[in-house]
Each structure stands twice: as C-alpha cells, then as structure tokens.
PDB file of C-alpha atoms in Angstrom:
ATOM      1  CA  MET A   1     -72.648-142.470 -17.320  1.00 32.00           C
ATOM      2  CA  VAL A   2     -68.987-141.645 -16.617  1.00 32.00           C
ATOM      3  CA  LEU A   3     -66.340-144.356 -16.886  1.00 31.00           C
ATOM      4  CA  THR A   4     -63.287-143.357 -14.869  1.00 31.00           C
ATOM      5  CA  SER A   5     -60.866-145.991 -16.136  1.00 33.00           C
ATOM      6  CA  HIS A   6     -59.424-146.143 -19.636  1.00 34.00           C
ATOM      7  CA  PHE A   7     -59.245-149.895 -19.201  1.00 32.00           C
ATOM      8  CA  CYS A   8     -62.826-151.024 -18.947  1.00 39.00           C
ATOM      9  CA  SER A   9     -64.786-154.050 -20.081  1.00 44.00           C
ATOM     10  CA  ALA A  10     -66.046-154.598 -23.602  1.00 46.00           C
ATOM     11  CA  ALA A  11     -69.602-154.603 -22.230  1.00 50.00           C
ATOM     12  CA  HIS A  12     -69.119-151.146 -20.723  1.00 44.00           C
ATOM     13  CA  LEU A  13     -67.634-149.830 -23.954  1.00 43.00           C
ATOM     14  CA  ARG A  14     -70.485-151.232 -26.025  1.00 50.00           C
ATOM     15  CA  GLN A  15     -73.011-149.767 -23.598  1.00 48.00           C
ATOM     16  CA  THR A  16     -71.362-146.339 -23.779  1.00 44.00           C
ATOM     17  CA  SER A  17     -71.179-146.584 -27.569  1.00 47.00           C
ATOM     18  CA  ARG A  18     -74.942-147.166 -27.684  1.00 49.00           C
ATOM     19  CA  TRP A  19     -75.457-144.308 -25.217  1.00 41.00           C
ATOM     20  CA  CYS A  20     -73.551-141.922 -27.500  1.00 44.00           C
ATOM     21  CA  SER A  21     -75.614-142.826 -30.541  1.00 44.00           C
ATOM     22  CA  GLN A  22     -79.065-142.995 -28.936  1.00 46.00           C
ATOM     23  CA  ARG A  23     -79.371-140.787 -25.850  1.00 44.00           C
ATOM     24  CA  PRO A  24     -81.348-137.539 -26.139  1.00 44.00           C
ATOM     25  CA  SER A  25     -80.248-134.918 -23.646  1.00 41.00           C
ATOM     26  CA  ARG A  26     -80.454-131.333 -22.483  1.00 41.00           C
ATOM     27  CA  VAL A  27     -77.339-129.389 -23.438  1.00 40.00           C
ATOM     28  CA  LYS A  28     -76.307-125.772 -23.799  1.00 37.00           C
ATOM     29  CA  SER A  29     -75.820-124.329 -27.260  1.00 34.00           C
ATOM     30  CA  SER A  30     -72.403-123.748 -28.804  1.00 34.00           C
ATOM     31  CA  GLU A  31     -70.804-124.263 -32.201  1.00 34.00           C
ATOM     32  CA  ALA A  32     -68.784-127.368 -33.046  1.00 34.00           C
ATOM     33  CA  GLU A  33     -69.028-130.003 -35.724  1.00 36.00           C
ATOM     34  CA  TRP A  34     -66.245-132.526 -36.202  1.00 36.00           C
ATOM     35  CA  ASN A  35     -63.402-134.253 -34.413  1.00 40.00           C
ATOM     36  CA  LEU A  36     -59.752-134.394 -35.493  1.00 40.00           C
ATOM     37  CA  ASP A  37     -57.884-137.668 -35.254  1.00 47.00           C
ATOM     38  CA  GLY A  38     -54.202-137.918 -34.301  1.00 47.00           C
ATOM     39  CA  GLU A  39     -53.129-137.087 -37.848  1.00 41.00           C
ATOM     40  CA  GLY A  40     -55.268-133.956 -38.069  1.00 37.00           C
ATOM     41  CA  THR A  41     -57.855-135.609 -40.317  1.00 39.00           C
ATOM     42  CA  LEU A  42     -61.545-134.805 -39.898  1.00 43.00           C
ATOM     43  CA  VAL A  43     -63.385-137.835 -38.562  1.00 55.00           C
ATOM     44  CA  ASP A  44     -67.155-138.214 -38.576  1.00 66.00           C
ATOM     45  CA  GLU A  45     -69.432-140.167 -36.239  1.00 70.00           C
ATOM     46  CA  GLU A  46     -69.745-143.216 -38.493  1.00 74.00           C
ATOM     47  CA  THR A  47     -65.958-143.575 -38.858  1.00 81.00           C
ATOM     48  CA  LEU A  48     -65.407-143.294 -35.110  1.00 78.00           C
ATOM     49  CA  GLN A  49     -68.150-145.859 -34.464  1.00 81.00           C
ATOM     50  CA  GLN A  50     -66.516-148.314 -36.886  1.00 86.00           C
ATOM     51  CA  ARG A  51     -63.103-147.794 -35.291  1.00 88.00           C
ATOM     52  CA  LEU A  52     -64.577-148.295 -31.817  1.00 87.00           C
ATOM     53  CA  GLU A  53     -66.261-151.558 -32.805  1.00 91.00           C
ATOM     54  CA  ALA A  54     -63.023-152.781 -34.390  1.00 91.00           C
ATOM     55  CA  ALA A  55     -61.009-151.928 -31.277  1.00 88.00           C
ATOM     56  CA  ILE A  56     -63.484-153.787 -29.068  1.00 92.00           C
ATOM     57  CA  LYS A  57     -63.347-156.827 -31.344  1.00 92.00           C
ATOM     58  CA  GLU A  58     -59.544-156.752 -31.167  1.00 92.00           C
ATOM     59  CA  GLU A  59     -59.777-156.351 -27.358  1.00 90.00           C
ATOM     60  CA  ASN A  60     -57.711-153.177 -27.576  1.00 91.00           C
ATOM     61  CA  TYR A  61     -59.544-151.563 -24.682  1.00 88.00           C
ATOM     62  CA  ALA A  62     -57.173-148.623 -24.228  1.00 90.00           C
ATOM     63  CA  LEU A  63     -57.808-147.519 -27.828  1.00 90.00           C
ATOM     64  CA  ALA A  64     -61.505-148.345 -27.496  1.00 87.00           C
ATOM     65  CA  ALA A  65     -61.794-146.126 -24.413  1.00 90.00           C
ATOM     66  CA  LYS A  66     -60.178-143.224 -26.274  1.00 87.00           C
ATOM     67  CA  LEU A  67     -62.426-143.733 -29.288  1.00 85.00           C
ATOM     68  CA  ARG A  68     -65.448-143.945 -27.006  1.00 87.00           C
ATOM     69  CA  ASP A  69     -64.520-140.572 -25.495  1.00 86.00           C
ATOM     70  CA  ASP A  70     -63.921-139.075 -28.959  1.00 83.00           C
ATOM     71  CA  LEU A  71     -67.312-140.361 -30.112  1.00 81.00           C
ATOM     72  CA  ARG A  72     -69.047-138.939 -27.054  1.00 82.00           C
ATOM     73  CA  HIS A  73     -67.381-135.549 -27.564  1.00 83.00           C
ATOM     74  CA  LEU A  74     -68.342-135.518 -31.248  1.00 79.00           C
ATOM     75  CA  TYR A  75     -71.920-136.416 -30.343  1.00 78.00           C
ATOM     76  CA  GLU A  76     -72.091-133.614 -27.775  1.00 84.00           C
ATOM     77  CA  ASP A  77     -70.592-131.183 -30.310  1.00 89.00           C
ATOM     78  CA  SER A  78     -73.159-132.182 -32.941  1.00 92.00           C
ATOM     79  CA  LYS A  79     -75.990-131.702 -30.456  1.00 93.00           C
ATOM     80  CA  ALA A  80     -74.649-128.262 -29.596  1.00 94.00           C
ATOM     81  CA  ALA A  81     -74.526-127.368 -33.298  1.00 94.00           C
ATOM     82  CA  VAL A  82     -78.139-128.515 -33.775  1.00 96.00           C
ATOM     83  CA  LEU A  83     -79.186-126.410 -30.791  1.00 96.00           C
ATOM     84  CA  ALA A  84     -77.357-123.447 -32.312  1.00 95.00           C
ATOM     85  CA  ALA A  85     -79.321-123.952 -35.547  1.00 96.00           C
ATOM     86  CA  ASN A  86     -82.511-124.180 -33.489  1.00 97.00           C
ATOM     87  CA  SER A  87     -81.601-120.866 -31.834  1.00 96.00           C
ATOM     88  CA  ARG A  88     -81.067-119.228 -35.237  1.00 96.00           C
ATOM     89  CA  PHE A  89     -84.539-120.382 -36.290  1.00 97.00           C
ATOM     90  CA  TYR A  90     -86.215-118.949 -33.189  1.00 96.00           C
ATOM     91  CA  ASN A  91     -84.208-115.720 -33.370  1.00 95.00           C
ATOM     92  CA  ALA A  92     -85.496-115.196 -36.910  1.00 95.00           C
ATOM     93  CA  PHE A  93     -89.025-115.981 -35.696  1.00 95.00           C
ATOM     94  CA  ARG A  94     -88.774-113.597 -32.712  1.00 94.00           C
ATOM     95  CA  LYS A  95     -87.571-110.721 -34.858  1.00 93.00           C
ATOM     96  CA  GLY A  96     -89.850-111.384 -37.822  1.00 93.00           C
ATOM     97  CA  ASP A  97     -86.649-111.403 -39.881  1.00 94.00           C
ATOM     98  CA  LEU A  98     -87.587-112.894 -43.255  1.00 94.00           C
ATOM     99  CA  VAL A  99     -84.031-112.799 -44.622  1.00 95.00           C
ATOM    100  CA  ALA A 100     -82.767-114.787 -41.648  1.00 96.00           C
ATOM    101  CA  MET A 101     -85.768-117.138 -41.804  1.00 96.00           C
ATOM    102  CA  HIS A 102     -85.066-117.893 -45.479  1.00 96.00           C
ATOM    103  CA  SER A 103     -81.417-118.643 -44.645  1.00 97.00           C
ATOM    104  CA  VAL A 104     -82.030-121.138 -41.828  1.00 97.00           C
ATOM    105  CA  TRP A 105     -84.203-123.510 -43.868  1.00 98.00           C
ATOM    106  CA  ALA A 106     -82.911-126.310 -46.081  1.00 97.00           C
ATOM    107  CA  LYS A 107     -83.719-125.849 -49.753  1.00 95.00           C
ATOM    108  CA  GLY A 108     -85.812-128.445 -51.540  1.00 90.00           C
ATOM    109  CA  ASP A 109     -89.213-130.053 -51.961  1.00 92.00           C
ATOM    110  CA  ASN A 110     -88.722-132.337 -48.953  1.00 93.00           C
ATOM    111  CA  ILE A 111     -89.070-129.631 -46.286  1.00 97.00           C
ATOM    112  CA  SER A 112     -92.368-129.115 -44.479  1.00 98.00           C
ATOM    113  CA  CYS A 113     -93.983-126.889 -41.886  1.00 98.00           C
ATOM    114  CA  VAL A 114     -97.091-127.251 -39.739  1.00 97.00           C
ATOM    115  CA  HIS A 115     -98.166-124.044 -38.017  1.00 95.00           C
ATOM    116  CA  PRO A 116    -100.545-124.389 -35.030  1.00 92.00           C
ATOM    117  CA  GLY A 117    -104.056-125.210 -36.208  1.00 88.00           C
ATOM    118  CA  ALA A 118    -103.012-125.513 -39.870  1.00 91.00           C
ATOM    119  CA  GLY A 119    -102.250-128.346 -42.258  1.00 94.00           C
ATOM    120  CA  THR A 120     -98.923-129.456 -43.659  1.00 96.00           C
ATOM    121  CA  ILE A 121     -97.128-127.080 -46.021  1.00 97.00           C
ATOM    122  CA  SER A 122     -94.452-128.725 -48.183  1.00 97.00           C
ATOM    123  CA  GLY A 123     -91.685-127.420 -50.406  1.00 97.00           C
ATOM    124  CA  TYR A 124     -89.283-124.542 -49.820  1.00 97.00           C
ATOM    125  CA  GLU A 125     -91.226-121.874 -51.702  1.00 96.00           C
ATOM    126  CA  LEU A 126     -94.557-122.616 -50.006  1.00 97.00           C
ATOM    127  CA  VAL A 127     -92.974-122.897 -46.575  1.00 97.00           C
ATOM    128  CA  MET A 128     -91.284-119.530 -47.069  1.00 97.00           C
ATOM    129  CA  ASP A 129     -94.592-118.042 -48.244  1.00 96.00           C
ATOM    130  CA  SER A 130     -96.149-119.189 -44.962  1.00 95.00           C
ATOM    131  CA  TRP A 131     -93.401-117.475 -42.960  1.00 95.00           C
ATOM    132  CA  ASP A 132     -93.891-114.336 -45.057  1.00 93.00           C
ATOM    133  CA  VAL A 133     -97.487-114.342 -43.782  1.00 91.00           C
ATOM    134  CA  VAL A 134     -96.485-115.009 -40.153  1.00 89.00           C
ATOM    135  CA  CYS A 135     -93.722-112.402 -40.124  1.00 86.00           C
ATOM    136  CA  GLY A 136     -95.807-109.911 -42.071  1.00 79.00           C
ATOM    137  CA  ALA A 137     -98.786-110.179 -39.720  1.00 71.00           C
ATOM    138  CA  ASP A 138     -99.901-107.264 -37.585  1.00 72.00           C
ATOM    139  CA  HIS A 139     -97.595-107.970 -34.636  1.00 71.00           C
ATOM    140  CA  GLU A 140     -95.041-105.798 -32.931  1.00 80.00           C
ATOM    141  CA  PHE A 141     -91.725-107.539 -33.421  1.00 85.00           C
ATOM    142  CA  PRO A 142     -89.722-108.734 -31.670  1.00 88.00           C
ATOM    143  CA  ILE A 143     -92.236-111.079 -30.100  1.00 90.00           C
ATOM    144  CA  GLN A 144     -91.497-113.042 -26.953  1.00 90.00           C
ATOM    145  CA  ILE A 145     -90.817-116.766 -27.389  1.00 93.00           C
ATOM    146  CA  GLU A 146     -89.752-118.738 -24.343  1.00 93.00           C
ATOM    147  CA  LEU A 147     -88.598-122.311 -24.892  1.00 95.00           C
ATOM    148  CA  LYS A 148     -89.078-124.912 -22.167  1.00 95.00           C
ATOM    149  CA  ASN A 149     -88.345-128.647 -21.860  1.00 95.00           C
ATOM    150  CA  VAL A 150     -85.787-128.495 -24.678  1.00 96.00           C
ATOM    151  CA  GLU A 151     -84.347-131.853 -25.719  1.00 96.00           C
ATOM    152  CA  VAL A 152     -82.073-132.674 -28.655  1.00 96.00           C
ATOM    153  CA  PHE A 153     -81.185-135.892 -30.467  1.00 96.00           C
ATOM    154  CA  VAL A 154     -78.636-136.393 -33.241  1.00 94.00           C
ATOM    155  CA  LYS A 155     -77.843-139.358 -35.457  1.00 91.00           C
ATOM    156  CA  GLY A 156     -75.394-138.788 -38.269  1.00 89.00           C
ATOM    157  CA  ASP A 157     -76.558-135.925 -40.485  1.00 93.00           C
ATOM    158  CA  VAL A 158     -80.047-135.695 -38.965  1.00 96.00           C
ATOM    159  CA  GLY A 159     -81.071-134.198 -35.646  1.00 97.00           C
ATOM    160  CA  TYR A 160     -84.204-132.963 -33.975  1.00 97.00           C
ATOM    161  CA  VAL A 161     -85.213-130.684 -31.124  1.00 97.00           C
ATOM    162  CA  THR A 162     -88.405-130.992 -29.114  1.00 97.00           C
ATOM    163  CA  CYS A 163     -89.598-128.170 -26.908  1.00 97.00           C
ATOM    164  CA  LEU A 164     -92.528-126.260 -25.485  1.00 96.00           C
ATOM    165  CA  GLU A 165     -92.990-122.814 -27.039  1.00 95.00           C
ATOM    166  CA  VAL A 166     -94.558-120.077 -24.919  1.00 92.00           C
ATOM    167  CA  VAL A 167     -95.318-117.280 -27.379  1.00 89.00           C
ATOM    168  CA  LYS A 168     -96.484-113.791 -26.406  1.00 85.00           C
ATOM    169  CA  THR A 169     -97.014-110.605 -28.360  1.00 79.00           C
ATOM    170  CA  LYS A 170     -97.646-107.146 -26.977  1.00 74.00           C
ATOM    171  CA  GLY A 171    -100.974-107.236 -25.188  1.00 67.00           C
ATOM    172  CA  SER A 172    -101.813-110.836 -26.175  1.00 67.00           C
ATOM    173  CA  SER A 173    -100.630-114.409 -26.047  1.00 66.00           C
ATOM    174  CA  TRP A 174    -100.547-117.164 -28.641  1.00 71.00           C
ATOM    175  CA  GLY A 175    -100.457-119.641 -25.797  1.00 84.00           C
ATOM    176  CA  LYS A 176     -98.298-122.735 -25.641  1.00 93.00           C
ATOM    177  CA  GLN A 177     -97.240-125.007 -28.467  1.00 95.00           C
ATOM    178  CA  VAL A 178     -95.421-128.322 -28.439  1.00 97.00           C
ATOM    179  CA  ALA A 179     -92.873-128.121 -31.238  1.00 98.00           C
ATOM    180  CA  THR A 180     -90.635-130.553 -33.064  1.00 98.00           C
ATOM    181  CA  ASN A 181     -87.888-129.127 -35.272  1.00 98.00           C
ATOM    182  CA  VAL A 182     -85.952-131.494 -37.520  1.00 98.00           C
ATOM    183  CA  PHE A 183     -82.546-130.513 -38.905  1.00 98.00           C
ATOM    184  CA  GLU A 184     -80.271-131.928 -41.584  1.00 97.00           C
ATOM    185  CA  ARG A 185     -76.571-131.303 -42.063  1.00 94.00           C
ATOM    186  CA  VAL A 186     -75.714-130.092 -45.568  1.00 94.00           C
ATOM    187  CA  ASP A 187     -72.066-129.427 -46.444  1.00 90.00           C
ATOM    188  CA  GLY A 188     -71.200-129.243 -42.747  1.00 88.00           C
ATOM    189  CA  GLN A 189     -73.978-126.808 -41.793  1.00 93.00           C
ATOM    190  CA  TRP A 190     -77.265-127.585 -40.050  1.00 97.00           C
ATOM    191  CA  PHE A 191     -80.548-126.402 -41.593  1.00 98.00           C
ATOM    192  CA  ILE A 192     -84.103-126.861 -40.379  1.00 98.00           C
ATOM    193  CA  CYS A 193     -86.174-129.053 -42.702  1.00 98.00           C
ATOM    194  CA  ILE A 194     -89.328-129.719 -40.639  1.00 98.00           C
ATOM    195  CA  HIS A 195     -91.127-127.506 -38.115  1.00 98.00           C
ATOM    196  CA  HIS A 196     -94.279-128.830 -36.477  1.00 98.00           C
ATOM    197  CA  ALA A 197     -96.048-126.871 -33.738  1.00 97.00           C
ATOM    198  CA  SER A 198     -99.365-127.786 -32.088  1.00 95.00           C
ATOM    199  CA  HIS A 199    -101.361-125.934 -29.437  1.00 92.00           C
ATOM    200  CA  VAL A 200    -101.527-127.525 -26.006  1.00 92.00           C
ATOM    201  CA  ASP A 201    -103.439-126.607 -22.861  1.00 85.00           C
ATOM    202  CA  LEU A 202    -101.083-126.858 -19.904  1.00 68.00           C
TER     203      LEU A 202
END
C-alpha cells in the first residue's frame, strides 16, 4: 500500500501502522538496523510506534504521516538485516565452514535445531555438535543450496525466515526441505536461534 499524500486520514495511518508491524514480505538482502530521528538519536520500532499512535490521537496527521514512513523504512531495514543474517547462515552451511557456523548462532540454552528426519537438538553446545557432524560429513564442499519462496517477518527483536531449500551435493541430492529460521537481535546484531528443516515431496 502506498499513500501519496502526507495528509491522510487517521484510519489510513492506523492501517499502514498495522501493515508495518504485521506484514511478511519478499525483500532483497542488505544491511541496516535503526532509524535516526531529527536530533540524530537512534530510534527503535517500539518508540516510533508510540510516537505514531500519539500523533494520530492528537490529530497531527502531517507528523503521523512522517512517522508512518519512518516506521515502514525501519521495518524494511530490519527485514533486510534478518535476511542478511539468514544469508550468513546458509553461506556457512554451503561452505561447511564451522567457524562461521559457530559465529552466526545465538549463544545459550534456548537455541534449537531440527535437521531433516531428526529430533530436536537444544542448547548451543549440542546444536554446534550437530553442525560439526553435518559439516564434517563425507561431502565435497561447497554444496549447492538454492533457496526458493523466501519470506521474512520481523517484530521488534525477533524475526523469522521461511523458505524452501533445494540441496545438492556432487553426484547426489538431499532433495527439498521446508525450513523455518528464527533470529533474535542481541546488542544490535541478528543471530539465528532456531533452525527447523523438514523433507517435502514437491
């Protein structure tokens, strides 16, 4: 939805505000995180949302339109940053790069991984052990991983990516997996905390 006028109705502004905070979409990857307000202060999504709601309540629609645009830009930037983190995860996977794989995951007992056909593995150390097995398997790296139907959703410090993985190794194919990758923002950087991949026949 594109609103061409800076002076639009409160209903349109509320609708766009909801769109910014709820709509999953397909976007290209780039790096960006935060928005600067007029005084050069970093402003997060929650602060912008509060300011937008206040401006609508005060019927200051010119300010509300600007805040709506700022919120939409911040949301798009956060989605791009999550997609960039998703790319780092798959690049580590493609290359069998254990150092990179260890660096893209959040640290803690709350992370989990479900490899195709396997059960849930929880906790940083066990999840990393599982990737040691995957990356240390008898494959010729880099392997080919094509991602299709990529969608991303972000809310605050949590985001997720859904996609279809098409994985091939030299002379064989792992087939297709539907994957969900969940990310959390820690100290301004996005880390994967859940990876779940399941075989599908398409």
